[in-house]
Amino acid sequence: MLTILKSGIQTCIQDLGRIGFRHLGVSQSGVLDPLAAKCANILLNNPQNTPVLEITVGLCRFKFEKPTNFAITGADLCAELSGQKLTAGWRYHANAGDILTFATSKTGLRAYFAVQNGFSSLRPIMNSYSTDIQAEFGGLTGTALEDGDLLDYPSHSALSPIGAALPEYTESLRVILGPHLDILPKDNQQSLLEQLWRVLPQSNRMGVRLSNDLDLTHNKSVASQGVSPGTIQLPPNGEPIVLLNDCQTTGGYPIIAQVIDADLRHLSQLSAGQACRFVAVDRAEALHAQIKQSQHLAQLEIAVQHHNKKNS
Amino acid sequence: MTNNKTYILGERALVLEITQDTLSQYQQKKIFALHAWMRAQRVFIDIVPAKTTITGYLMHSQDPEYWLAKLQDAWENIEPEAYEPTIHTIITHYGKHHGPDLQSVANLTGLTESQVVELHSECKYQVKFLGFLPGFAYLGDLNPQLHLPRLDSPRTHVPRGSVAIAQDLTAVYPSESPGGWRLIGRTDTILFDHNLDSPSILQPGDIVKFVPSTEGIC
């Protein structure tokens, strides 16, 4: 068992998301940083879609009731195992009774925590273990984890430590321009891409809300259409919303751009007050970025297998 | 009939849009037939019909232009008859605590409460699309005499099963949620159960008929 002694601001069970049900109004959910979650799972020889804990802000404390190996990736939220400092991007062994704590960080927002072979006490809903916090299903009980929650996992003896560097998080988000950008005057279209945007406190897993001094207010509406994580909507108040995994399946605000899949992970780390900018790219570059990420994961998988063989 | 456009949104989303405010019944049926065609291609992980669009999310982003051309071609050649809807009956308790806005809807439309119920329950509705909440189906078209804007201030809690109207649409809240539609009744029918393989009773294109419960006010 993993006992959630303190659940923190928001700790929830997520896998790579719920697909195939958007036409019924079911959100995708899933980890905001798939690369970090896949990396944590690869370090533990788990299938890449194994559910992990997504820890937002931190300030949480877990107790291992059985020995196992675990990995932490994503932002460095100053994790410690029974008082010993841990490094993000590494796999570790925990003994029964060990306490894992996450403090917090000024620069990062979300960390990922995975155990070897995953949690065994979960039941998939619509082919996914992801917690849909809005609709209240999935995960353990359909909500973020609460103090006292228990997650079972199989015991494992120690694997040797191994770590992997993930590509850095950046404030620049590559986007493909969207179908309704022309509702804005030409010079505003340009400024949208040149200026820095500040993250507003109302941001959450549904979307990151942005603001700056630029006046992009408008009175255009569009018929509601399919939207997905990465879609950048511009409501009439002129403050863009970058939709994230818990977003609704359709939206009626003009779509000015779409963040490329490979850069969605950067949004997982943007907390209130931080800045980001958009850089327009074409589909060829988006595809290239995606292939680069797949190669990164494939290389990591080979390296971990090699390391395991050498140390077994 | 081909006042439509197709485009790629981001890397993998293919959008077919009918450039009109509302769809004709012929176009609406063609959209549902196209939905079925898209499913049969097995290249889309998700297909989302909406008001005047249908969006298909490709599994891979290698060749969106090829599929966009196929989609446009399919739209031009598809027969609306290729689509056969399922019909649902939803027993509804109108008014009183079940439909706290029935009286104000009657006042605002200059009708009696029974006339509102009659107008709401006499016609068949089509599931245009789902969204907002899992299982929340946008049903049209509502009788023009019942067209009213959303409430100025949305309720923080709308009970599950509430039957509501807004503008030219009606809907049933599949779960408790905040909401700004006008509540005229309530049903005991479970519309969405996340434990089922097919979690939503209503699918895009289905036909819905509201039937007043016999212990209702009418």
Short mmCIF file of C-alpha atoms in Angstrom, two decimals:
data_model
loop_
_atom_site.label_atom_id
_atom_site.label_comp_id
_atom_site.label_asym_id
_atom_site.label_seq_id
_atom_site.Cartn_x
_atom_site.Cartn_y
_atom_site.Cartn_z
CA MET A 1 0.00 0.00 0.00
CA LEU A 2 0.90 3.61 -0.54
CA THR A 3 -0.79 5.66 2.17
CA ILE A 4 -1.58 9.22 1.18
CA LEU A 5 -0.71 10.93 4.47
CA LYS A 6 -1.14 14.39 2.94
CA SER A 7 -2.60 14.80 -0.53
CA GLY A 8 -1.37 18.36 -1.14
CA ILE A 9 -2.96 20.91 -3.47
CA GLN A 10 -3.98 18.48 -6.21
CA THR A 11 -2.63 14.96 -6.62
CA CYS A 12 -4.50 12.80 -9.06
CA ILE A 13 -4.18 9.51 -10.89
CA GLN A 14 -3.66 9.97 -14.63
CA ASP A 15 -2.61 7.85 -17.58
CA LEU A 16 -2.24 9.03 -21.17
CA GLY A 17 -5.93 9.91 -21.31
CA ARG A 18 -9.36 8.77 -22.39
CA ILE A 19 -9.78 8.62 -26.14
CA GLY A 20 -12.68 7.59 -28.35
CA PHE A 21 -15.46 9.19 -26.27
CA ARG A 22 -15.26 12.86 -27.23
CA HIS A 23 -18.45 12.62 -29.31
CA LEU A 24 -20.29 11.85 -26.05
CA GLY A 25 -18.89 14.96 -24.37
CA VAL A 26 -16.23 13.03 -22.43
CA SER A 27 -13.00 14.97 -21.87
CA GLN A 28 -9.62 13.50 -22.70
CA SER A 29 -8.14 13.94 -19.19
CA GLY A 30 -4.71 12.32 -18.75
CA VAL A 31 -1.30 13.65 -17.73
CA LEU A 32 -0.46 17.20 -18.82
CA ASP A 33 3.12 16.12 -19.53
CA PRO A 34 3.01 12.80 -21.40
CA LEU A 35 6.77 12.82 -21.97
CA ALA A 36 7.45 12.98 -18.21
CA ALA A 37 4.90 10.25 -17.43
CA LYS A 38 6.22 7.96 -20.19
CA CYS A 39 9.78 8.56 -18.99
CA ALA A 40 8.85 7.64 -15.39
CA ASN A 41 7.25 4.43 -16.64
CA ILE A 42 10.18 3.53 -18.89
CA LEU A 43 12.58 3.92 -15.94
CA LEU A 44 10.51 1.25 -14.14
CA ASN A 45 10.08 -1.06 -17.15
CA ASN A 46 6.34 -0.30 -17.12
CA PRO A 47 4.17 0.02 -20.24
CA GLN A 48 4.18 3.73 -21.12
CA ASN A 49 0.45 4.15 -20.47
CA THR A 50 0.65 2.88 -16.85
CA PRO A 51 -1.19 5.31 -14.54
CA VAL A 52 1.00 7.65 -12.49
CA LEU A 53 0.33 10.31 -9.88
CA GLU A 54 0.33 13.85 -11.20
CA ILE A 55 1.31 16.16 -8.35
CA THR A 56 0.38 19.82 -8.75
CA VAL A 57 2.29 22.35 -6.59
CA GLY A 58 3.46 19.62 -4.17
CA LEU A 59 3.12 19.88 -0.39
CA CYS A 60 2.23 16.21 -0.09
CA ARG A 61 3.42 13.21 1.89
CA PHE A 62 3.10 9.49 1.06
CA LYS A 63 4.09 6.40 3.05
CA PHE A 64 5.31 3.17 1.41
CA GLU A 65 3.85 0.20 3.31
CA LYS A 66 5.72 -2.29 1.08
CA PRO A 67 9.11 -2.15 -0.66
CA THR A 68 9.08 -1.08 -4.30
CA ASN A 69 10.92 0.90 -6.93
CA PHE A 70 9.57 4.25 -7.98
CA ALA A 71 10.46 7.11 -10.30
CA ILE A 72 9.84 10.84 -10.14
CA THR A 73 9.89 13.06 -13.22
CA GLY A 74 8.56 16.44 -14.31
CA ALA A 75 9.33 19.52 -12.22
CA ASP A 76 11.74 19.32 -9.29
CA LEU A 77 9.35 19.80 -6.36
CA CYS A 78 12.15 19.13 -3.85
CA ALA A 79 11.17 15.53 -3.15
CA GLU A 80 12.75 13.64 -0.26
CA LEU A 81 12.66 9.97 0.70
CA SER A 82 12.73 9.69 4.50
CA GLY A 83 14.75 12.90 4.65
CA GLN A 84 17.12 12.13 1.78
CA LYS A 85 16.97 14.52 -1.19
CA LEU A 86 15.83 13.04 -4.53
CA THR A 87 16.50 14.21 -8.07
CA ALA A 88 13.75 14.48 -10.68
CA GLY A 89 14.28 12.06 -13.55
CA TRP A 90 15.56 9.17 -11.42
CA ARG A 91 14.32 5.82 -10.22
CA TYR A 92 14.77 4.89 -6.56
CA HIS A 93 13.99 2.05 -4.17
CA ALA A 94 11.78 2.52 -1.13
CA ASN A 95 11.61 0.22 1.86
CA ALA A 96 8.46 -0.49 3.84
CA GLY A 97 7.90 2.49 6.13
CA ASP A 98 9.74 5.03 3.99
CA ILE A 99 8.11 8.44 3.70
CA LEU A 100 8.13 10.33 0.39
CA THR A 101 7.56 14.07 0.59
CA PHE A 102 7.20 16.73 -2.08
CA ALA A 103 7.80 20.32 -1.00
CA THR A 104 7.25 22.94 -3.67
CA SER A 105 9.17 24.97 -6.23
CA LYS A 106 9.19 28.54 -7.53
CA THR A 107 9.82 27.47 -11.10
CA GLY A 108 8.01 24.17 -11.66
CA LEU A 109 4.39 23.26 -11.06
CA ARG A 110 3.88 19.54 -11.67
CA ALA A 111 5.78 16.37 -10.85
CA TYR A 112 5.01 12.78 -11.82
CA PHE A 113 5.37 9.78 -9.55
CA ALA A 114 5.24 6.18 -10.78
CA VAL A 115 5.73 2.82 -9.07
CA GLN A 116 7.03 -0.40 -10.62
CA ASN A 117 4.17 -2.32 -12.28
CA GLY A 118 1.74 0.49 -11.43
CA PHE A 119 -1.02 0.65 -8.84
CA SER A 120 -3.04 -2.54 -8.62
CA SER A 121 -6.16 -1.21 -6.92
CA LEU A 122 -7.60 0.70 -9.87
CA ARG A 123 -10.40 0.01 -12.32
CA PRO A 124 -10.48 1.50 -15.83
CA ILE A 125 -13.45 3.67 -16.85
CA MET A 126 -13.94 3.91 -20.62
CA ASN A 127 -10.53 2.29 -21.20
CA SER A 128 -8.63 4.77 -19.03
CA TYR A 129 -7.51 5.12 -15.42
CA SER A 130 -7.38 8.92 -15.65
CA THR A 131 -9.29 10.92 -13.08
CA ASP A 132 -11.88 13.15 -14.74
CA ILE A 133 -12.16 15.70 -11.95
CA GLN A 134 -15.01 17.64 -13.61
CA ALA A 135 -17.18 14.62 -14.36
CA GLU A 136 -16.09 12.81 -11.18
CA PHE A 137 -15.08 9.40 -12.47
CA GLY A 138 -11.86 7.50 -13.02
CA GLY A 139 -8.80 7.34 -10.78
CA LEU A 140 -9.52 6.00 -7.30
CA THR A 141 -12.87 7.65 -6.53
CA GLY A 142 -13.38 10.17 -9.34
CA THR A 143 -11.71 12.97 -7.40
CA ALA A 144 -8.18 14.14 -6.65
CA LEU A 145 -6.59 11.98 -3.94
CA GLU A 146 -7.49 12.78 -0.34
CA ASP A 147 -5.67 12.35 2.95
CA GLY A 148 -5.90 8.73 4.05
CA ASP A 149 -6.44 7.26 0.58
CA LEU A 150 -4.70 3.92 -0.02
CA LEU A 151 -3.20 2.75 -3.32
CA ASP A 152 -2.04 -0.84 -3.58
CA TYR A 153 0.99 -1.95 -5.59
CA PRO A 154 3.06 -5.15 -5.85
CA SER A 155 6.24 -5.48 -3.71
CA HIS A 156 9.58 -5.43 -5.48
CA SER A 157 13.18 -5.85 -4.44
CA ALA A 158 15.63 -3.07 -5.24
CA LEU A 159 16.62 -2.19 -8.79
CA SER A 160 19.82 -0.24 -9.25
CA PRO A 161 19.35 3.54 -9.53
CA ILE A 162 19.18 5.04 -13.02
CA GLY A 163 18.27 8.49 -14.21
CA ALA A 164 17.38 10.20 -17.46
CA ALA A 165 17.54 13.82 -18.48
CA LEU A 166 14.31 15.09 -20.01
CA PRO A 167 14.36 17.92 -22.55
CA GLU A 168 14.05 21.22 -20.63
CA TYR A 169 10.75 23.02 -20.18
CA THR A 170 10.64 26.27 -22.13
CA GLU A 171 8.46 29.38 -22.08
CA SER A 172 8.15 29.32 -25.85
CA LEU A 173 5.26 27.31 -27.27
CA ARG A 174 5.28 26.41 -30.95
CA VAL A 175 1.83 26.88 -32.50
CA ILE A 176 0.09 26.27 -35.79
CA LEU A 177 -2.12 29.23 -36.62
CA GLY A 178 -5.86 28.62 -36.30
CA PRO A 179 -8.92 29.09 -38.49
CA HIS A 180 -10.28 32.27 -36.85
CA LEU A 181 -7.09 34.31 -36.48
CA ASP A 182 -8.42 36.69 -39.13
CA ILE A 183 -11.00 38.09 -36.68
CA LEU A 184 -8.05 40.19 -35.43
CA PRO A 185 -6.54 43.11 -37.35
CA LYS A 186 -3.22 42.24 -39.04
CA ASP A 187 -0.98 44.14 -36.58
CA ASN A 188 -2.67 42.44 -33.64
CA GLN A 189 -2.09 39.03 -35.24
CA GLN A 190 1.59 39.94 -35.33
CA SER A 191 1.69 41.25 -31.73
CA LEU A 192 -0.03 38.11 -30.49
CA LEU A 193 3.03 36.20 -31.61
CA GLU A 194 5.65 38.73 -30.53
CA GLN A 195 4.58 39.60 -27.02
CA LEU A 196 5.04 37.71 -23.79
CA TRP A 197 1.90 36.41 -22.12
CA ARG A 198 1.40 36.19 -18.37
CA VAL A 199 -0.37 33.20 -16.80
CA LEU A 200 -3.45 34.14 -14.75
CA PRO A 201 -4.30 32.50 -11.40
CA GLN A 202 -7.61 31.06 -12.74
CA SER A 203 -5.60 28.52 -14.76
CA ASN A 204 -6.12 24.82 -14.04
CA ARG A 205 -6.20 21.44 -15.80
CA MET A 206 -9.00 22.71 -18.05
CA GLY A 207 -6.94 25.55 -19.45
CA VAL A 208 -4.21 28.12 -19.00
CA ARG A 209 -5.58 31.67 -19.05
CA LEU A 210 -3.28 34.36 -20.35
CA SER A 211 -3.15 38.11 -20.26
CA ASN A 212 -0.93 41.06 -21.22
CA ASP A 213 -1.34 44.73 -22.14
CA LEU A 214 -2.37 43.99 -25.70
CA ASP A 215 -6.03 44.79 -26.42
CA LEU A 216 -7.45 41.84 -28.32
CA THR A 217 -11.07 42.37 -27.29
CA HIS A 218 -13.58 41.56 -29.99
CA ASN A 219 -17.25 40.79 -30.48
CA LYS A 220 -16.99 37.85 -32.89
CA SER A 221 -18.56 34.53 -32.07
CA VAL A 222 -18.25 31.26 -33.95
CA ALA A 223 -20.51 28.21 -33.93
CA SER A 224 -19.30 25.80 -31.29
CA GLN A 225 -16.93 23.21 -32.75
CA GLY A 226 -14.59 20.43 -31.60
CA VAL A 227 -11.69 21.61 -29.42
CA SER A 228 -8.85 19.65 -27.83
CA PRO A 229 -5.83 20.13 -25.54
CA GLY A 230 -3.63 22.81 -27.11
CA THR A 231 -6.46 24.72 -28.80
CA ILE A 232 -6.02 28.45 -28.14
CA GLN A 233 -9.36 30.20 -27.85
CA LEU A 234 -9.84 33.95 -27.78
CA PRO A 235 -12.97 34.91 -25.80
CA PRO A 236 -14.40 38.43 -26.37
CA ASN A 237 -12.44 39.78 -23.36
CA GLY A 238 -9.28 39.36 -25.45
CA GLU A 239 -7.50 37.09 -22.98
CA PRO A 240 -6.45 33.83 -24.69
CA ILE A 241 -7.15 30.46 -23.09
CA VAL A 242 -4.90 27.53 -24.00
CA LEU A 243 -7.10 24.51 -23.44
CA LEU A 244 -5.63 21.59 -21.52
CA ASN A 245 -6.58 17.95 -20.98
CA ASP A 246 -9.71 18.51 -18.87
CA CYS A 247 -11.25 20.90 -21.41
CA GLN A 248 -14.75 20.38 -22.79
CA THR A 249 -15.01 18.65 -26.14
CA THR A 250 -16.61 21.58 -27.99
CA GLY A 251 -16.15 25.32 -27.64
CA GLY A 252 -17.70 28.42 -29.17
CA TYR A 253 -14.87 30.95 -28.92
CA PRO A 254 -12.76 31.82 -31.97
CA ILE A 255 -9.73 29.52 -32.36
CA ILE A 256 -6.60 31.57 -33.04
CA ALA A 257 -3.99 28.80 -32.92
CA GLN A 258 -3.17 25.28 -31.74
CA VAL A 259 -0.09 24.41 -29.65
CA ILE A 260 1.81 21.58 -31.33
CA ASP A 261 1.57 18.21 -29.54
CA ALA A 262 5.28 18.09 -28.71
CA ASP A 263 5.11 21.41 -26.82
CA LEU A 264 1.95 20.76 -24.79
CA ARG A 265 4.17 19.45 -21.98
CA HIS A 266 5.55 22.93 -21.31
CA LEU A 267 2.06 24.06 -20.31
CA SER A 268 2.12 21.58 -17.41
CA GLN A 269 4.68 23.77 -15.65
CA LEU A 270 3.15 27.23 -16.11
CA SER A 271 1.90 28.61 -12.82
CA ALA A 272 0.25 31.96 -12.15
CA GLY A 273 2.49 34.92 -12.91
CA GLN A 274 4.85 33.00 -15.18
CA ALA A 275 5.33 33.98 -18.80
CA CYS A 276 5.04 32.21 -22.14
CA ARG A 277 5.16 33.16 -25.79
CA PHE A 278 3.86 31.70 -29.03
CA VAL A 279 6.03 30.88 -32.04
CA ALA A 280 4.25 30.09 -35.31
CA VAL A 281 5.51 26.97 -37.11
CA ASP A 282 4.26 24.78 -39.92
CA ARG A 283 3.06 21.19 -39.76
CA ALA A 284 6.39 19.84 -41.00
CA GLU A 285 8.15 21.30 -37.97
CA ALA A 286 5.43 19.98 -35.65
CA LEU A 287 5.85 16.50 -37.09
CA HIS A 288 9.62 16.76 -36.78
CA ALA A 289 9.31 17.76 -33.09
CA GLN A 290 7.02 14.81 -32.49
CA ILE A 291 9.41 12.35 -34.14
CA LYS A 292 12.30 13.78 -32.10
CA GLN A 293 10.36 13.11 -28.89
CA SER A 294 9.53 9.54 -29.92
CA GLN A 295 13.21 8.96 -30.67
CA HIS A 296 14.16 10.36 -27.26
CA LEU A 297 11.82 7.85 -25.58
CA ALA A 298 13.01 4.97 -27.77
CA GLN A 299 16.63 5.72 -26.87
CA LEU A 300 15.74 5.90 -23.18
CA GLU A 301 13.99 2.54 -23.41
CA ILE A 302 17.08 0.93 -24.94
CA ALA A 303 19.37 2.54 -22.37
CA VAL A 304 17.22 1.34 -19.46
CA GLN A 305 17.04 -2.20 -20.83
CA HIS A 306 20.80 -2.23 -21.32
CA HIS A 307 21.37 -0.92 -17.79
CA ASN A 308 19.01 -3.54 -16.31
CA LYS A 309 20.78 -6.38 -18.13
CA LYS A 310 24.19 -5.18 -17.02
CA ASN A 311 23.08 -4.86 -13.40
CA SER A 312 20.97 -7.99 -13.04
CA MET B 1 -25.30 22.31 -51.68
CA THR B 2 -21.52 22.43 -51.36
CA ASN B 3 -21.14 25.63 -49.33
CA ASN B 4 -18.62 23.99 -47.07
CA LYS B 5 -14.93 24.29 -46.30
CA THR B 6 -12.41 21.82 -44.95
CA TYR B 7 -9.22 22.58 -43.08
CA ILE B 8 -6.63 21.07 -40.77
CA LEU B 9 -6.64 22.40 -37.21
CA GLY B 10 -3.23 21.93 -35.60
CA GLU B 11 -1.50 18.71 -36.60
CA ARG B 12 -4.21 16.09 -36.59
CA ALA B 13 -7.71 17.58 -36.46
CA LEU B 14 -9.60 17.62 -39.76
CA VAL B 15 -12.56 19.97 -39.82
CA LEU B 16 -15.45 20.00 -42.26
CA GLU B 17 -17.55 23.12 -41.80
CA ILE B 18 -20.87 24.02 -43.40
CA THR B 19 -20.69 27.78 -43.77
CA GLN B 20 -24.26 28.53 -42.65
CA ASP B 21 -25.75 29.57 -39.32
CA THR B 22 -27.87 26.44 -39.07
CA LEU B 23 -28.00 23.20 -41.01
CA SER B 24 -30.93 22.02 -43.07
CA GLN B 25 -32.34 18.62 -42.17
CA TYR B 26 -30.73 17.27 -45.33
CA GLN B 27 -27.29 18.59 -44.32
CA GLN B 28 -27.75 17.42 -40.74
CA LYS B 29 -28.45 13.86 -41.93
CA LYS B 30 -25.48 14.04 -44.26
CA ILE B 31 -23.27 14.99 -41.28
CA PHE B 32 -24.45 11.89 -39.38
CA ALA B 33 -23.87 9.73 -42.44
CA LEU B 34 -20.39 11.26 -42.75
CA HIS B 35 -19.78 10.49 -39.05
CA ALA B 36 -20.48 6.82 -39.78
CA TRP B 37 -18.22 6.92 -42.86
CA MET B 38 -15.40 8.47 -40.78
CA ARG B 39 -15.73 5.76 -38.10
CA ALA B 40 -15.47 3.09 -40.77
CA GLN B 41 -12.11 4.49 -42.01
CA ARG B 42 -10.45 3.53 -38.69
CA VAL B 43 -7.92 6.36 -38.86
CA PHE B 44 -9.66 8.74 -36.45
CA ILE B 45 -9.29 8.31 -32.67
CA ASP B 46 -12.19 10.68 -32.08
CA ILE B 47 -14.91 12.24 -34.22
CA VAL B 48 -16.79 15.24 -32.84
CA PRO B 49 -19.86 16.61 -34.61
CA ALA B 50 -20.84 20.11 -33.45
CA LYS B 51 -23.28 22.80 -34.57
CA THR B 52 -22.16 23.28 -38.16
CA THR B 53 -18.92 21.26 -38.16
CA ILE B 54 -17.57 17.79 -37.76
CA THR B 55 -14.00 17.33 -36.52
CA GLY B 56 -12.00 14.11 -36.89
CA TYR B 57 -8.85 13.61 -34.84
CA LEU B 58 -6.36 11.50 -36.79
CA MET B 59 -4.50 8.77 -34.93
CA HIS B 60 -1.24 9.83 -36.59
CA SER B 61 -0.26 13.14 -38.10
CA GLN B 62 1.70 11.79 -41.07
CA ASP B 63 -0.75 12.48 -43.83
CA PRO B 64 -3.52 14.94 -42.91
CA GLU B 65 -3.78 16.42 -46.44
CA TYR B 66 -4.60 13.02 -47.92
CA TRP B 67 -7.40 12.43 -45.41
CA LEU B 68 -8.69 15.97 -45.77
CA ALA B 69 -9.17 15.37 -49.49
CA LYS B 70 -10.88 12.02 -48.77
CA LEU B 71 -13.18 13.75 -46.27
CA GLN B 72 -14.20 16.44 -48.76
CA ASP B 73 -14.80 13.79 -51.37
CA ALA B 74 -16.88 11.68 -48.99
CA TRP B 75 -19.01 14.71 -48.05
CA GLU B 76 -19.82 15.40 -51.69
CA ASN B 77 -20.80 11.83 -52.43
CA ILE B 78 -22.46 10.66 -49.25
CA GLU B 79 -26.16 9.80 -49.18
CA PRO B 80 -28.09 11.14 -46.16
CA GLU B 81 -30.20 7.95 -46.15
CA ALA B 82 -27.08 6.04 -45.14
CA TYR B 83 -27.92 7.10 -41.60
CA GLU B 84 -30.59 5.35 -39.47
CA PRO B 85 -31.37 6.95 -36.09
CA THR B 86 -32.31 5.28 -32.79
CA ILE B 87 -35.47 6.64 -31.14
CA HIS B 88 -35.72 7.29 -27.35
CA THR B 89 -38.68 8.19 -25.15
CA ILE B 90 -37.98 10.23 -22.04
CA ILE B 91 -40.73 10.33 -19.40
CA THR B 92 -40.69 13.82 -17.94
CA HIS B 93 -42.21 15.34 -14.80
CA TYR B 94 -42.97 18.93 -15.81
CA GLY B 95 -43.26 21.92 -13.49
CA LYS B 96 -43.41 22.44 -9.71
CA HIS B 97 -40.11 21.56 -8.01
CA HIS B 98 -39.14 19.41 -11.02
CA GLY B 99 -39.17 22.39 -13.35
CA PRO B 100 -38.75 25.56 -11.28
CA ASP B 101 -38.65 27.80 -14.38
CA LEU B 102 -41.85 26.49 -16.02
CA GLN B 103 -43.94 29.31 -14.62
CA SER B 104 -41.53 32.05 -15.71
CA VAL B 105 -41.19 30.45 -19.15
CA ALA B 106 -45.00 30.57 -19.44
CA ASN B 107 -45.05 34.22 -18.31
CA LEU B 108 -42.26 35.27 -20.68
CA THR B 109 -43.78 33.51 -23.69
CA GLY B 110 -47.35 34.55 -22.95
CA LEU B 111 -48.46 30.92 -22.80
CA THR B 112 -50.02 28.85 -20.04
CA GLU B 113 -47.86 26.24 -18.29
CA SER B 114 -49.85 23.45 -20.00
CA GLN B 115 -49.26 25.03 -23.40
CA VAL B 116 -45.50 25.17 -22.73
CA VAL B 117 -45.56 21.48 -21.78
CA GLU B 118 -47.62 20.66 -24.86
CA LEU B 119 -45.32 22.55 -27.22
CA HIS B 120 -42.24 20.98 -25.64
CA SER B 121 -43.52 17.41 -25.71
CA GLU B 122 -45.42 17.33 -29.00
CA CYS B 123 -42.45 17.16 -31.35
CA LYS B 124 -39.50 14.87 -31.89
CA TYR B 125 -36.01 16.21 -31.35
CA GLN B 126 -32.75 15.26 -32.97
CA VAL B 127 -29.48 14.92 -31.01
CA LYS B 128 -27.43 17.53 -32.88
CA PHE B 129 -24.29 16.83 -30.91
CA LEU B 130 -23.03 16.24 -27.35
CA GLY B 131 -20.74 18.44 -25.31
CA PHE B 132 -20.46 20.57 -22.15
CA LEU B 133 -20.78 17.51 -19.88
CA PRO B 134 -20.46 13.77 -20.58
CA GLY B 135 -23.81 12.75 -22.07
CA PHE B 136 -25.15 16.33 -22.44
CA ALA B 137 -27.03 16.23 -25.75
CA TYR B 138 -28.04 19.37 -27.64
CA LEU B 139 -31.55 18.61 -28.93
CA GLY B 140 -33.27 20.58 -31.67
CA ASP B 141 -35.27 22.19 -32.87
CA LEU B 142 -37.40 23.70 -30.16
CA ASN B 143 -40.73 25.26 -31.16
CA PRO B 144 -40.00 28.96 -31.94
CA GLN B 145 -42.70 30.01 -29.44
CA LEU B 146 -40.46 28.66 -26.66
CA HIS B 147 -37.25 30.38 -27.71
CA LEU B 148 -35.80 32.30 -24.73
CA PRO B 149 -32.26 33.33 -23.89
CA ARG B 150 -30.31 31.60 -21.12
CA LEU B 151 -30.79 32.82 -17.55
CA ASP B 152 -28.91 36.06 -16.80
CA SER B 153 -27.22 34.37 -13.90
CA PRO B 154 -26.57 30.62 -14.18
CA ARG B 155 -27.54 28.33 -11.30
CA THR B 156 -24.62 26.85 -9.37
CA HIS B 157 -26.48 23.53 -8.99
CA VAL B 158 -28.80 22.05 -11.57
CA PRO B 159 -30.09 18.63 -10.42
CA ARG B 160 -29.36 15.55 -12.50
CA GLY B 161 -32.14 14.74 -14.95
CA SER B 162 -33.34 18.35 -15.29
CA VAL B 163 -35.08 18.98 -18.61
CA ALA B 164 -34.15 22.44 -19.81
CA ILE B 165 -34.49 24.86 -22.71
CA ALA B 166 -32.32 27.67 -24.11
CA GLN B 167 -32.70 29.51 -27.40
CA ASP B 168 -33.65 26.98 -30.12
CA LEU B 169 -32.51 23.93 -28.14
CA THR B 170 -33.60 21.65 -25.33
CA ALA B 171 -31.51 19.24 -23.24
CA VAL B 172 -31.42 16.98 -20.20
CA TYR B 173 -28.68 17.52 -17.61
CA PRO B 174 -27.07 14.04 -17.34
CA SER B 175 -25.39 14.89 -14.02
CA GLU B 176 -25.59 17.63 -11.42
CA SER B 177 -23.71 20.67 -12.61
CA PRO B 178 -23.84 24.45 -12.82
CA GLY B 179 -26.05 25.62 -15.68
CA GLY B 180 -27.82 28.57 -17.24
CA TRP B 181 -30.64 26.86 -19.12
CA ARG B 182 -34.27 27.26 -18.03
CA LEU B 183 -35.52 24.21 -16.11
CA ILE B 184 -39.02 23.10 -17.05
CA GLY B 185 -39.04 19.49 -15.87
CA ARG B 186 -37.10 16.49 -14.75
CA THR B 187 -36.69 12.86 -15.75
CA ASP B 188 -35.66 9.76 -13.80
CA THR B 189 -34.03 8.27 -16.91
CA ILE B 190 -30.27 7.82 -16.42
CA LEU B 191 -28.66 9.38 -19.48
CA PHE B 192 -25.02 8.76 -18.73
CA ASP B 193 -23.41 5.95 -16.73
CA HIS B 194 -19.63 5.92 -16.86
CA ASN B 195 -19.55 2.25 -15.82
CA LEU B 196 -21.17 1.07 -19.05
CA ASP B 197 -19.30 0.13 -22.23
CA SER B 198 -21.62 2.45 -24.09
CA PRO B 199 -21.91 5.11 -21.35
CA SER B 200 -24.28 7.55 -23.07
CA ILE B 201 -27.85 6.58 -24.01
CA LEU B 202 -28.00 9.45 -26.49
CA GLN B 203 -25.69 9.39 -29.51
CA PRO B 204 -25.30 12.08 -32.17
CA GLY B 205 -28.18 11.76 -34.63
CA ASP B 206 -30.58 9.91 -32.29
CA ILE B 207 -34.22 10.99 -32.02
CA VAL B 208 -35.73 11.96 -28.64
CA LYS B 209 -39.36 12.32 -27.61
CA PHE B 210 -40.40 13.80 -24.24
CA VAL B 211 -43.56 12.28 -22.75
CA PRO B 212 -45.24 14.05 -19.79
CA SER B 213 -45.53 11.70 -16.81
CA THR B 214 -49.12 10.96 -15.86
CA GLU B 215 -48.73 12.39 -12.34
CA GLY B 216 -47.52 15.67 -13.86
CA ILE B 217 -49.37 18.92 -13.58
CA CYS B 218 -51.20 18.56 -16.86
#
